[in-house]
C-alpha positions as a Python dict, from the first residue, in 0.01 Angstrom:
ca = {
    (1, 'X'): (0, 0, 0),
    (2, 'X'): (-146, -321, 135),
    (3, 'X'): (-450, -282, 354),
    (4, 'X'): (-426, -434, 700),
    (5, 'X'): (-578, -779, 729),
    (6, 'X'): (-882, -789, 951),
    (7, 'X'): (-852, -1031, 1244),
    (8, 'X'): (-1114, -1163, 1477),
    (9, 'X'): (-1136, -970, 1798),
    (10, 'X'): (-1002, -1145, 2107),
    (11, 'X'): (-1290, -1265, 2323),
    (12, 'X'): (-1348, -1049, 2626),
    (13, 'X'): (-1314, -1255, 2943),
    (14, 'X'): (-1501, -1090, 3228),
    (15, 'X'): (-1303, -1037, 3544),
    (16, 'X'): (-1396, -1290, 3810),
    (17, 'X'): (-1610, -1166, 4095),
    (18, 'X'): (-1497, -1182, 4457),
    (19, 'X'): (-1633, -1534, 4501),
    (20, 'X'): (-1468, -1648, 4180),
    (21, 'X'): (-1127, -1536, 4303),
    (22, 'X'): (-1189, -1689, 4647),
    (23, 'X'): (-1296, -2016, 4481),
    (24, 'X'): (-980, -2037, 4269),
    (25, 'X'): (-765, -1990, 4577),
    (26, 'X'): (-963, -2236, 4791),
    (27, 'X'): (-969, -2508, 4527),
    (28, 'X'): (-590, -2501, 4496),
    (29, 'X'): (-485, -2464, 4863),
    (30, 'X'): (-288, -2748, 5023),
    (31, 'X'): (-212, -2787, 5390),
    (32, 'X'): (158, -2748, 5307),
    (33, 'X'): (78, -2392, 5187),
    (34, 'X'): (-42, -2294, 5535),
    (35, 'X'): (205, -2166, 5799),
    (36, 'X'): (250, -2407, 6088),
    (37, 'X'): (130, -2150, 6341),
    (38, 'X'): (-203, -2129, 6153),
    (39, 'X'): (-235, -2508, 6136),
    (40, 'X'): (-177, -2518, 6512),
    (41, 'X'): (-453, -2261, 6569),
    (42, 'X'): (-688, -2465, 6351),
    (43, 'X'): (-619, -2775, 6561),
    (44, 'X'): (-707, -2582, 6876),
    (45, 'X'): (-1021, -2451, 6707),
    (46, 'X'): (-1124, -2808, 6629),
    (47, 'X'): (-1072, -2924, 6986),
    (48, 'X'): (-1244, -2619, 7133),
    (49, 'X'): (-1550, -2669, 6913),
    (50, 'X'): (-1556, -3040, 6999),
    (51, 'X'): (-1580, -2933, 7363),
    (52, 'X'): (-1876, -2710, 7274),
    (53, 'X'): (-2044, -2993, 7080),
    (54, 'X'): (-1984, -3237, 7363),
    (55, 'X'): (-2131, -2995, 7616),
    (56, 'X'): (-2428, -2915, 7395),
    (57, 'X'): (-2516, -3280, 7337),
    (58, 'X'): (-2502, -3353, 7710),
    (59, 'X'): (-2778, -3103, 7797),
    (60, 'X'): (-3148, -3193, 7793),
    (61, 'X'): (-3204, -2945, 7511),
    (62, 'X'): (-2920, -3110, 7321),
    (63, 'X'): (-3091, -3445, 7365),
    (64, 'X'): (-3412, -3289, 7230),
    (65, 'X'): (-3213, -3171, 6928),
    (66, 'X'): (-3086, -3522, 6856),
    (67, 'X'): (-3437, -3665, 6901),
    (68, 'X'): (-3550, -3419, 6633),
    (69, 'X'): (-3256, -3442, 6390),
    (70, 'X'): (-3083, -3769, 6474),
    (71, 'X'): (-2742, -3874, 6602),
    (72, 'X'): (-2424, -3670, 6549),
    (73, 'X'): (-2279, -3939, 6323),
    (74, 'X'): (-2540, -4112, 6107),
    (75, 'X'): (-2582, -4254, 5757),
    (76, 'X'): (-2709, -3918, 5626),
    (77, 'X'): (-2388, -3714, 5630),
    (78, 'X'): (-2564, -3384, 5564),
    (79, 'X'): (-2790, -3448, 5862),
    (80, 'X'): (-2486, -3532, 6074),
    (81, 'X'): (-2340, -3196, 5976),
    (82, 'X'): (-2656, -3015, 6083),
    (83, 'X'): (-2666, -3193, 6419),
    (84, 'X'): (-2299, -3123, 6495),
    (85, 'X'): (-2338, -2760, 6389),
    (86, 'X'): (-2651, -2708, 6599),
    (87, 'X'): (-2511, -2880, 6908),
    (88, 'X'): (-2200, -2662, 6901),
    (89, 'X'): (-2380, -2329, 6861),
    (90, 'X'): (-2670, -2277, 7096),
    (91, 'X'): (-2482, -2249, 7429),
    (92, 'X'): (-2258, -1956, 7325),
    (93, 'X'): (-1948, -2171, 7364),
    (94, 'X'): (-1849, -2132, 6999),
    (95, 'X'): (-1528, -1945, 6921),
    (96, 'X'): (-1505, -1608, 6751),
    (97, 'X'): (-1272, -1458, 6491),
    (98, 'X'): (-1235, -1149, 6282),
    (99, 'X'): (-1494, -1193, 6170),
    (100, 'X'): (-1772, -1418, 6292),
    (101, 'X'): (-1872, -1707, 6516),
    (102, 'X'): (-1721, -1965, 6285),
    (103, 'X'): (-1699, -2302, 6453),
    (104, 'X'): (-2054, -2440, 6437),
    (105, 'X'): (-2027, -2473, 6059),
    (106, 'X'): (-1654, -2446, 5989),
    (107, 'X'): (-1578, -2731, 6230),
    (108, 'X'): (-1913, -2911, 6251),
    (109, 'X'): (-1946, -2971, 5875),
    (110, 'X'): (-1587, -3093, 5818),
    (111, 'X'): (-1624, -3327, 6119),
    (112, 'X'): (-1928, -3493, 5961),
    (113, 'X'): (-1772, -3529, 5616),
    (114, 'X'): (-1429, -3635, 5743),
    (115, 'X'): (-1597, -3910, 5946),
    (116, 'X'): (-1815, -4023, 5653),
    (117, 'X'): (-1548, -4006, 5384),
    (118, 'X'): (-1271, -4162, 5591),
    (119, 'X'): (-1037, -3864, 5575),
    (120, 'X'): (-704, -3826, 5753),
    (121, 'X'): (-622, -3573, 6022),
    (122, 'X'): (-433, -3363, 5768),
    (123, 'X'): (-736, -3349, 5536),
    (124, 'X'): (-963, -3251, 5826),
    (125, 'X'): (-728, -2969, 5924),
    (126, 'X'): (-715, -2844, 5566),
    (127, 'X'): (-1094, -2842, 5550),
    (128, 'X'): (-1133, -2651, 5876),
    (129, 'X'): (-877, -2390, 5770),
    (130, 'X'): (-1047, -2338, 5434),
    (131, 'X'): (-1388, -2314, 5598),
    (132, 'X'): (-1258, -2067, 5859),
    (133, 'X'): (-1089, -1851, 5597),
    (134, 'X'): (-1384, -1838, 5357),
    (135, 'X'): (-1653, -1786, 5622),
    (136, 'X'): (-1455, -1520, 5808),
    (137, 'X'): (-1384, -1324, 5490),
    (138, 'X'): (-1745, -1308, 5374),
    (139, 'X'): (-1854, -1223, 5729),
    (140, 'X'): (-1593, -946, 5745),
    (141, 'X'): (-1733, -799, 5425),
    (142, 'X'): (-2068, -750, 5603),
    (143, 'X'): (-1944, -676, 5956),
    (144, 'X'): (-2061, -314, 5942),
    (145, 'X'): (-2423, -411, 5905),
    (146, 'X'): (-2724, -539, 6099),
    (147, 'X'): (-2586, -883, 6189),
    (148, 'X'): (-2275, -987, 6379),
    (149, 'X'): (-2186, -1278, 6601),
    (150, 'X'): (-2439, -1559, 6625),
    (151, 'X'): (-2708, -1366, 6439),
    (152, 'X'): (-2493, -1353, 6122),
    (153, 'X'): (-2618, -1679, 5970),
    (154, 'X'): (-2455, -1605, 5635),
    (155, 'X'): (-2133, -1710, 5813),
    (156, 'X'): (-2267, -2063, 5820),
    (157, 'X'): (-2383, -2064, 5459),
    (158, 'X'): (-2021, -2011, 5360),
    (159, 'X'): (-1880, -2232, 5636),
    (160, 'X'): (-2098, -2524, 5528),
    (161, 'X'): (-2009, -2490, 5160),
    (162, 'X'): (-1638, -2453, 5225),
    (163, 'X'): (-1623, -2724, 5491),
    (164, 'X'): (-1788, -2981, 5267),
    (165, 'X'): (-1620, -2893, 4937),
    (166, 'X'): (-1277, -2895, 5100),
    (167, 'X'): (-1343, -3248, 5227),
    (168, 'X'): (-1463, -3356, 4883),
    (169, 'X'): (-1171, -3195, 4697),
    (170, 'X'): (-1420, -3016, 4471),
    (171, 'X'): (-1321, -2816, 4165),
    (172, 'X'): (-1292, -2438, 4170),
    (173, 'X'): (-1602, -2424, 3950),
    (174, 'X'): (-1805, -2611, 4212),
    (175, 'X'): (-1669, -2382, 4482),
    (176, 'X'): (-1770, -2075, 4287),
    (177, 'X'): (-2120, -2191, 4202),
    (178, 'X'): (-2199, -2338, 4544),
    (179, 'X'): (-2087, -2023, 4726),
    (180, 'X'): (-2281, -1802, 4487),
    (181, 'X'): (-2597, -2014, 4506),
    (182, 'X'): (-2584, -2026, 4887),
    (183, 'X'): (-2544, -1648, 4918),
    (184, 'X'): (-2834, -1579, 4685),
    (185, 'X'): (-3091, -1633, 4963),
    (186, 'X'): (-2921, -1583, 5303),
    (187, 'X'): (-3125, -1615, 5625),
    (188, 'X'): (-3235, -1299, 5805),
    (189, 'X'): (-3235, -1348, 6183),
    (190, 'X'): (-3531, -1227, 6389),
    (191, 'X'): (-3422, -1145, 6744),
    (192, 'X'): (-3753, -1253, 6899),
    (193, 'X'): (-3709, -1613, 6793),
    (194, 'X'): (-3334, -1613, 6846),
    (195, 'X'): (-3345, -1489, 7207),
    (196, 'X'): (-3672, -1620, 7342),
    (197, 'X'): (-3744, -1960, 7187),
    (198, 'X'): (-3598, -2296, 7088),
    (199, 'X'): (-3561, -2159, 6735),
    (200, 'X'): (-3205, -2056, 6832),
    (201, 'X'): (-3121, -2428, 6818),
    (202, 'X'): (-3233, -2445, 6454),
    (203, 'X'): (-3083, -2124, 6319),
    (204, 'X'): (-2741, -2271, 6240),
    (205, 'X'): (-2872, -2608, 6111),
    (206, 'X'): (-3103, -2424, 5870),
    (207, 'X'): (-2812, -2217, 5734),
    (208, 'X'): (-2600, -2531, 5706),
    (209, 'X'): (-2880, -2706, 5516),
    (210, 'X'): (-2891, -2420, 5265),
    (211, 'X'): (-2514, -2435, 5217),
    (212, 'X'): (-2514, -2813, 5166),
    (213, 'X'): (-2808, -2792, 4925),
    (214, 'X'): (-2607, -2539, 4726),
    (215, 'X'): (-2319, -2789, 4707),
    (216, 'X'): (-2555, -3054, 4568),
    (217, 'X'): (-2698, -2803, 4321),
    (218, 'X'): (-2353, -2699, 4197),
    (219, 'X'): (-2250, -3062, 4155),
    (220, 'X'): (-2565, -3119, 3952),
    (221, 'X'): (-2483, -2832, 3718),
    (222, 'X'): (-2671, -2533, 3860),
    (223, 'X'): (-2481, -2207, 3822),
    (224, 'X'): (-2456, -1904, 4047),
    (225, 'X'): (-2356, -1542, 3992),
    (226, 'X'): (-2000, -1506, 4117),
    (227, 'X'): (-2052, -1133, 4169),
    (228, 'X'): (-2340, -1198, 4409),
    (229, 'X'): (-2140, -1050, 4698),
    (230, 'X'): (-2059, -710, 4545),
    (231, 'X'): (-2336, -660, 4286),
    (232, 'X'): (-2576, -366, 4352),
    (233, 'X'): (-2858, -622, 4374),
    (234, 'X'): (-2649, -872, 4570),
    (235, 'X'): (-2564, -989, 4919),
    (236, 'X'): (-2383, -685, 5059),
    (237, 'X'): (-2651, -447, 4935),
    (238, 'X'): (-2889, -611, 5183),
    (239, 'X'): (-2656, -727, 5461),
    (240, 'X'): (-2408, -439, 5502),
    (241, 'X'): (-2458, -73, 5584),
    (242, 'X'): (-2097, -22, 5472),
    (243, 'X'): (-2004, -298, 5226),
    (244, 'X'): (-1644, -418, 5229),
    (245, 'X'): (-1630, -646, 4923),
    (246, 'X'): (-1251, -639, 4906),
    (247, 'X'): (-1238, -816, 5244),
    (248, 'X'): (-1339, -1137, 5068),
    (249, 'X'): (-1006, -1171, 4888),
    (250, 'X'): (-773, -924, 5061),
    (251, 'X'): (-436, -1079, 5138),
    (252, 'X'): (-522, -1436, 5043),
    (253, 'X'): (-242, -1657, 5172),
    (254, 'X'): (-108, -1372, 5388),
    (255, 'X'): (-393, -1252, 5609),
    (256, 'X'): (-492, -1575, 5786),
    (257, 'X'): (-822, -1513, 5964),
    (258, 'X'): (-778, -1844, 6147),
    (259, 'X'): (-514, -1681, 6366),
    (260, 'X'): (-760, -1413, 6480),
    (261, 'X'): (-961, -1675, 6671),
    (262, 'X'): (-1056, -1613, 7032),
    (263, 'X'): (-1163, -1919, 7230),
    (264, 'X'): (-1469, -1932, 7454),
    (265, 'X'): (-1387, -2059, 7802),
    (266, 'X'): (-1721, -1967, 7963),
    (267, 'X'): (-2077, -1960, 7835),
    (268, 'X'): (-2176, -1604, 7761),
    (269, 'X'): (-2235, -1350, 7492),
    (270, 'X'): (-2002, -1093, 7340),
    (271, 'X'): (-1807, -867, 7567),
    (272, 'X'): (-1866, -1028, 7907),
    (273, 'X'): (-1571, -1270, 7918),
    (274, 'X'): (-1328, -1026, 8080),
    (275, 'X'): (-1581, -938, 8351),
    (276, 'X'): (-1631, -1307, 8427),
    (277, 'X'): (-1255, -1362, 8449),
    (278, 'X'): (-1234, -1074, 8697),
    (279, 'X'): (-1513, -1222, 8907),
    (280, 'X'): (-1348, -1564, 8914),
    (281, 'X'): (-1022, -1414, 9040),
    (282, 'X'): (-1204, -1205, 9300),
    (283, 'X'): (-1386, -1510, 9435),
    (284, 'X'): (-1050, -1654, 9536),
    (285, 'X'): (-910, -1326, 9667),
    (286, 'X'): (-1209, -1221, 9878),
    (287, 'X'): (-1219, -1525, 10103),
    (288, 'X'): (-1531, -1572, 10316),
    (289, 'X'): (-1821, -1330, 10264),
    (290, 'X'): (-2199, -1318, 10219),
    (291, 'X'): (-2426, -1133, 9978),
    (292, 'X'): (-2543, -901, 10257),
    (293, 'X'): (-2180, -792, 10307),
    (294, 'X'): (-2172, -640, 9956),
    (295, 'X'): (-2269, -279, 9895),
    (296, 'X'): (-2224, -288, 9517),
    (297, 'X'): (-2044, -458, 9233),
    (298, 'X'): (-1931, -214, 8963),
    (299, 'X'): (-1840, -347, 8619),
    (300, 'X'): (-1654, -86, 8414),
    (301, 'X'): (-1657, -187, 8049),
    (302, 'X'): (-1658, -80, 7686),
    (303, 'X'): (-1957, 8, 7474),
    (304, 'X'): (-1950, -346, 7333),
    (305, 'X'): (-2056, -498, 7665),
    (306, 'X'): (-2323, -232, 7708),
    (307, 'X'): (-2457, -300, 7358),
    (308, 'X'): (-2509, -671, 7435),
    (309, 'X'): (-2681, -582, 7762),
    (310, 'X'): (-2923, -350, 7581),
    (311, 'X'): (-3015, -628, 7337),
    (312, 'X'): (-3113, -852, 7629),
    (313, 'X'): (-3278, -592, 7852),
    (314, 'X'): (-3640, -633, 7742),
    (315, 'X'): (-3623, -1012, 7791),
    (316, 'X'): (-3490, -1010, 8148),
    (317, 'X'): (-3716, -1174, 8406),
    (318, 'X'): (-3499, -1298, 8690),
    (319, 'X'): (-3467, -1677, 8700),
    (320, 'X'): (-3732, -1700, 8426),
    (321, 'X'): (-3508, -1513, 8180),
    (322, 'X'): (-3467, -1717, 7860),
    (323, 'X'): (-3123, -1862, 7800),
    (324, 'X'): (-3076, -1652, 7486),
    (325, 'X'): (-3102, -1334, 7692),
    (326, 'X'): (-2927, -1456, 8006),
    (327, 'X'): (-2601, -1530, 7824),
    (328, 'X'): (-2597, -1177, 7681),
    (329, 'X'): (-2634, -991, 8008),
    (330, 'X'): (-2361, -928, 8266),
    (331, 'X'): (-2507, -917, 8622),
    (332, 'X'): (-2614, -1281, 8663),
    (333, 'X'): (-2295, -1440, 8518),
    (334, 'X'): (-2072, -1207, 8721),
    (335, 'X'): (-2271, -1269, 9040),
    (336, 'X'): (-2252, -1644, 8985),
    (337, 'X'): (-1878, -1638, 8921),
    (338, 'X'): (-1819, -1423, 9232),
    (339, 'X'): (-2023, -1654, 9454),
    (340, 'X'): (-1915, -1994, 9323),
    (341, 'X'): (-1572, -1944, 9167),
    (342, 'X'): (-1694, -2096, 8841),
    (343, 'X'): (-1939, -2052, 8555),
    (344, 'X'): (-2076, -2349, 8361),
    (345, 'X'): (-2370, -2399, 8133),
    (346, 'X'): (-2557, -2570, 8418),
    (347, 'X'): (-2563, -2232, 8595),
    (348, 'X'): (-2807, -2106, 8331),
    (349, 'X'): (-3079, -2364, 8394),
    (350, 'X'): (-3280, -2501, 8686),
    (351, 'X'): (-3215, -2565, 8963),
    (352, 'X'): (-2900, -2349, 8984),
    (353, 'X'): (-3048, -2050, 8799),
    (354, 'X'): (-3321, -2033, 9065),
    (355, 'X'): (-3071, -1977, 9349),
    (356, 'X'): (-3197, -1665, 9527),
    (357, 'X'): (-2861, -1537, 9651),
    (358, 'X'): (-2729, -1520, 9296),
    (359, 'X'): (-3014, -1291, 9196),
    (360, 'X'): (-2979, -1085, 9513),
    (361, 'X'): (-2613, -1025, 9425),
    (362, 'X'): (-2698, -967, 9058),
    (363, 'X'): (-2924, -680, 9164),
    (364, 'X'): (-2617, -508, 9311),
    (365, 'X'): (-2421, -529, 8983),
    (366, 'X'): (-2417, -216, 8770),
    (367, 'X'): (-2240, -145, 8444),
    (368, 'X'): (-2043, 176, 8387),
    (369, 'X'): (-1903, 286, 8054),
    (370, 'X'): (-1527, 340, 8052),
    (371, 'X'): (-1420, 556, 7759),
    (372, 'X'): (-1062, 435, 7760),
    (373, 'X'): (-1182, 77, 7732),
    (374, 'X'): (-1394, 170, 7431),
    (375, 'X'): (-1090, 338, 7271),
    (376, 'X'): (-896, 17, 7324),
    (377, 'X'): (-1180, -191, 7182),
    (378, 'X'): (-1200, 18, 6864),
    (379, 'X'): (-824, 8, 6817),
    (380, 'X'): (-817, -373, 6819),
    (381, 'X'): (-875, -602, 6523),
    (382, 'X'): (-1187, -786, 6639),
    (383, 'X'): (-1479, -754, 6667),
    (384, 'X'): (-1483, -464, 6418),
    (385, 'X'): (-1168, -252, 6454),
    (386, 'X'): (-1016, -397, 6137),
    (387, 'X'): (-1342, -332, 5950),
    (388, 'X'): (-1331, 32, 6059),
    (389, 'X'): (-976, 65, 5928),
    (390, 'X'): (-1071, -85, 5594),
    (391, 'X'): (-1386, 126, 5558),
    (392, 'X'): (-1229, 468, 5623),
    (393, 'X'): (-1467, 762, 5642),
    (394, 'X'): (-1772, 545, 5566),
    (395, 'X'): (-1690, 334, 5870),
    (396, 'X'): (-1680, 636, 6096),
    (397, 'X'): (-2026, 736, 5971),
    (398, 'X'): (-2148, 385, 6054),
    (399, 'X'): (-1994, 415, 6399),
    (400, 'X'): (-2191, 735, 6460),
    (401, 'X'): (-2516, 560, 6368),
    (402, 'X'): (-2418, 266, 6591),
    (403, 'X'): (-2328, 463, 6902),
    (404, 'X'): (-2351, 838, 6845),
    (405, 'X'): (-2099, 1114, 6789),
    (406, 'X'): (-1924, 1042, 7118),
    (407, 'X'): (-1829, 697, 6992),
    (408, 'X'): (-1669, 845, 6680),
    (409, 'X'): (-1462, 1075, 6900),
    (410, 'X'): (-1328, 769, 7084),
    (411, 'X'): (-1221, 592, 6764),
    (412, 'X'): (-850, 589, 6677),
    (413, 'X'): (-719, 797, 6385),
    (414, 'X'): (-764, 641, 6040),
    (415, 'X'): (-508, 374, 5959),
    (416, 'X'): (-451, 123, 5677),
    (417, 'X'): (-576, -236, 5707),
    (418, 'X'): (-341, -486, 5865),
    (419, 'X'): (-89, -651, 5633),
    (420, 'X'): (-137, -977, 5822),
    (421, 'X'): (-289, -1104, 6147),
    (422, 'X'): (23, -1230, 6321),
    (423, 'X'): (-29, -969, 6595),
    (424, 'X'): (-409, -966, 6598),
    (425, 'X'): (-582, -868, 6922),
    (426, 'X'): (-935, -861, 7055),
    (427, 'X'): (-940, -628, 7355),
    (428, 'X'): (-1280, -640, 7526),
    (429, 'X'): (-1172, -490, 7860),
    (430, 'X'): (-1349, -498, 8194),
    (431, 'X'): (-1277, -392, 8550),
    (432, 'X'): (-1481, -538, 8837),
    (433, 'X'): (-1488, -360, 9172),
    (434, 'X'): (-1661, -516, 9473),
    (435, 'X'): (-1737, -275, 9758),
    (436, 'X'): (-1809, -429, 10099),
    (437, 'X'): (-2000, -269, 10384),
    (438, 'X'): (-1692, -277, 10606),
    (439, 'X'): (-1513, -43, 10363),
    (440, 'X'): (-1296, -299, 10190),
    (441, 'X'): (-1275, -280, 9810),
    (442, 'X'): (-1159, -560, 9582),
    (443, 'X'): (-1070, -487, 9221),
    (444, 'X'): (-958, -693, 8926),
    (445, 'X'): (-908, -593, 8562),
    (446, 'X'): (-853, -771, 8231),
    (447, 'X'): (-777, -591, 7904),
    (448, 'X'): (-797, -911, 7700),
    (449, 'X'): (-991, -1199, 7857),
    (450, 'X'): (-847, -1546, 7897),
    (451, 'X'): (-892, -1711, 7562),
    (452, 'X'): (-902, -1376, 7381),
    (453, 'X'): (-664, -1337, 7091),
    (454, 'X'): (-344, -1161, 7186),
    (455, 'X'): (16, -1247, 7286),
    (456, 'X'): (-77, -1479, 7576),
    (457, 'X'): (-316, -1689, 7369),
    (458, 'X'): (-70, -1722, 7082),
    (459, 'X'): (188, -1857, 7327),
    (460, 'X'): (-40, -2099, 7511),
    (461, 'X'): (-354, -2188, 7317),
    (462, 'X'): (-279, -2562, 7296),
    (463, 'X'): (-265, -2614, 7673),
    (464, 'X'): (-559, -2381, 7734),
    (465, 'X'): (-788, -2561, 7489),
    (466, 'X'): (-680, -2904, 7605),
    (467, 'X'): (-791, -2798, 7955),
    (468, 'X'): (-1122, -2670, 7816),
    (469, 'X'): (-1185, -3002, 7643),
    (470, 'X'): (-1102, -3203, 7955),
    (471, 'X'): (-1328, -2981, 8166),
    (472, 'X'): (-1616, -3081, 7937),
    (473, 'X'): (-1552, -3444, 8028),
    (474, 'X'): (-1343, -3513, 7721),
    (475, 'X'): (-1117, -3820, 7745),
    (476, 'X'): (-742, -3793, 7776),
    (477, 'X'): (-702, -4019, 7471),
    (478, 'X'): (-824, -3731, 7256),
    (479, 'X'): (-598, -3465, 7402),
    (480, 'X'): (-303, -3706, 7391),
    (481, 'X'): (-349, -3748, 7016),
    (482, 'X'): (-422, -3385, 6937),
    (483, 'X'): (-63, -3252, 6901),
    (484, 'X'): (-17, -3521, 6632),
    (485, 'X'): (-355, -3467, 6463),
    (486, 'X'): (-204, -3393, 6121),
    (487, 'X'): (-52, -3741, 6118),
    (488, 'X'): (-370, -3927, 6218),
    (489, 'X'): (-475, -4200, 5974),
    (490, 'X'): (-843, -4227, 5870),
    (491, 'X'): (-947, -4511, 6103),
    (492, 'X'): (-764, -4355, 6396),
    (493, 'X'): (-930, -4021, 6328),
    (494, 'X'): (-1275, -4178, 6299),
    (495, 'X'): (-1235, -4348, 6639),
    (496, 'X'): (-1110, -4037, 6812),
    (497, 'X'): (-1392, -3819, 6673),
    (498, 'X'): (-1653, -4056, 6812),
    (499, 'X'): (-1477, -4043, 7149),
    (500, 'X'): (-1449, -3665, 7134),
    (501, 'X'): (-1823, -3598, 7096),
    (502, 'X'): (-1902, -3838, 7381),
    (503, 'X'): (-2058, -4128, 7192),
}
């Protein structure tokens, strides 16, 4: 009997880590692979973030930022990216998704590189979509942790890497190594500096710098660990109380995080948009009145709004309250909207912020927790309902640590993660009730604020965001082109981007 012939063992190829699989997908994606509805959302995201950048650059603090870092479009493309990202972040006018405040990096970086490299509108859209998808997925993996919203600077590590590499048509290997290198040393936000100093203007540019440095390093041949997200000594071990590593690659090409975007129509922190919308409506309905005519203003809201208010509480000091705290709290923005019928970034700085009647009315505003609104919040997709579904029992334990046993009791029954985000919703409800001394009561309620993701936004986001851009002083030439952005040639796109940021 002949003995079997020994053969060399097949080499064992290790399974790619989460970032490796994300990199393979990102490096191969073409705009033609993306559903038209998602491309349309990305175009609105671009225009909305351009409005935020334009507004940021027009403020005195924005001018200080450009004196420090230079012009939005300059010879140093990486510096341009940092300026555009910083200008679009610090006023809380950046849009949100499940998960993360994406736009400062996922729009700001592609804008800089598209301008410098002479890209077309279609290439810019592809880059923004890839940056949105990658940044949102890594942010979702760490949503049940210490940082969310603007304090989650790892969002912008990923957004910067993805935004640049998409513009440069980098290889999957560069994607993998740059993402892994960037996430090896993510920033850790300190609330003191973020809320009460000009450091909030540098937080996003610093994260963007780290991401762009990682791109340079990967191009030069430095290698990263593509399991840095899920490894026991990796990113999620430090940045998530309940790690969700599968969120990084779940449903690639099916679950489009870009279509979970909610658009910011007013300056303000998480959870106060619906209350502001109520106040704006009530201003029109109530007619002529004075602050002394008001007995109280009751804002019924979810635990999300109360959480933001608690974060700001220790920094409140009337008109001397720092901007970082004032945009997180509810009484002053609601009082301003009730009195004036509007709310703009100028309302948060002198001389308007020193208006005594606004503060007299703000003193009459009180927040009341509404359990049904919290149930609705937790049943939505953003800000963390989808994360709770994906995390199962571990997520409910996190929820108890976050808000106590009562909050767990308000959570919906366990359910599987969403197959896709075509029906995504971000309910952050509020009801505002104004009680007058003559006995009259005026009430308005929003379950999803204007600009919040849901059926109305999906049907009308293009017109809504065009109006937002025009309200920032944006020229009609930009909004006229925008429905045809995918067909814009490089020189046409370059001209319109310079117009859009107000240069």
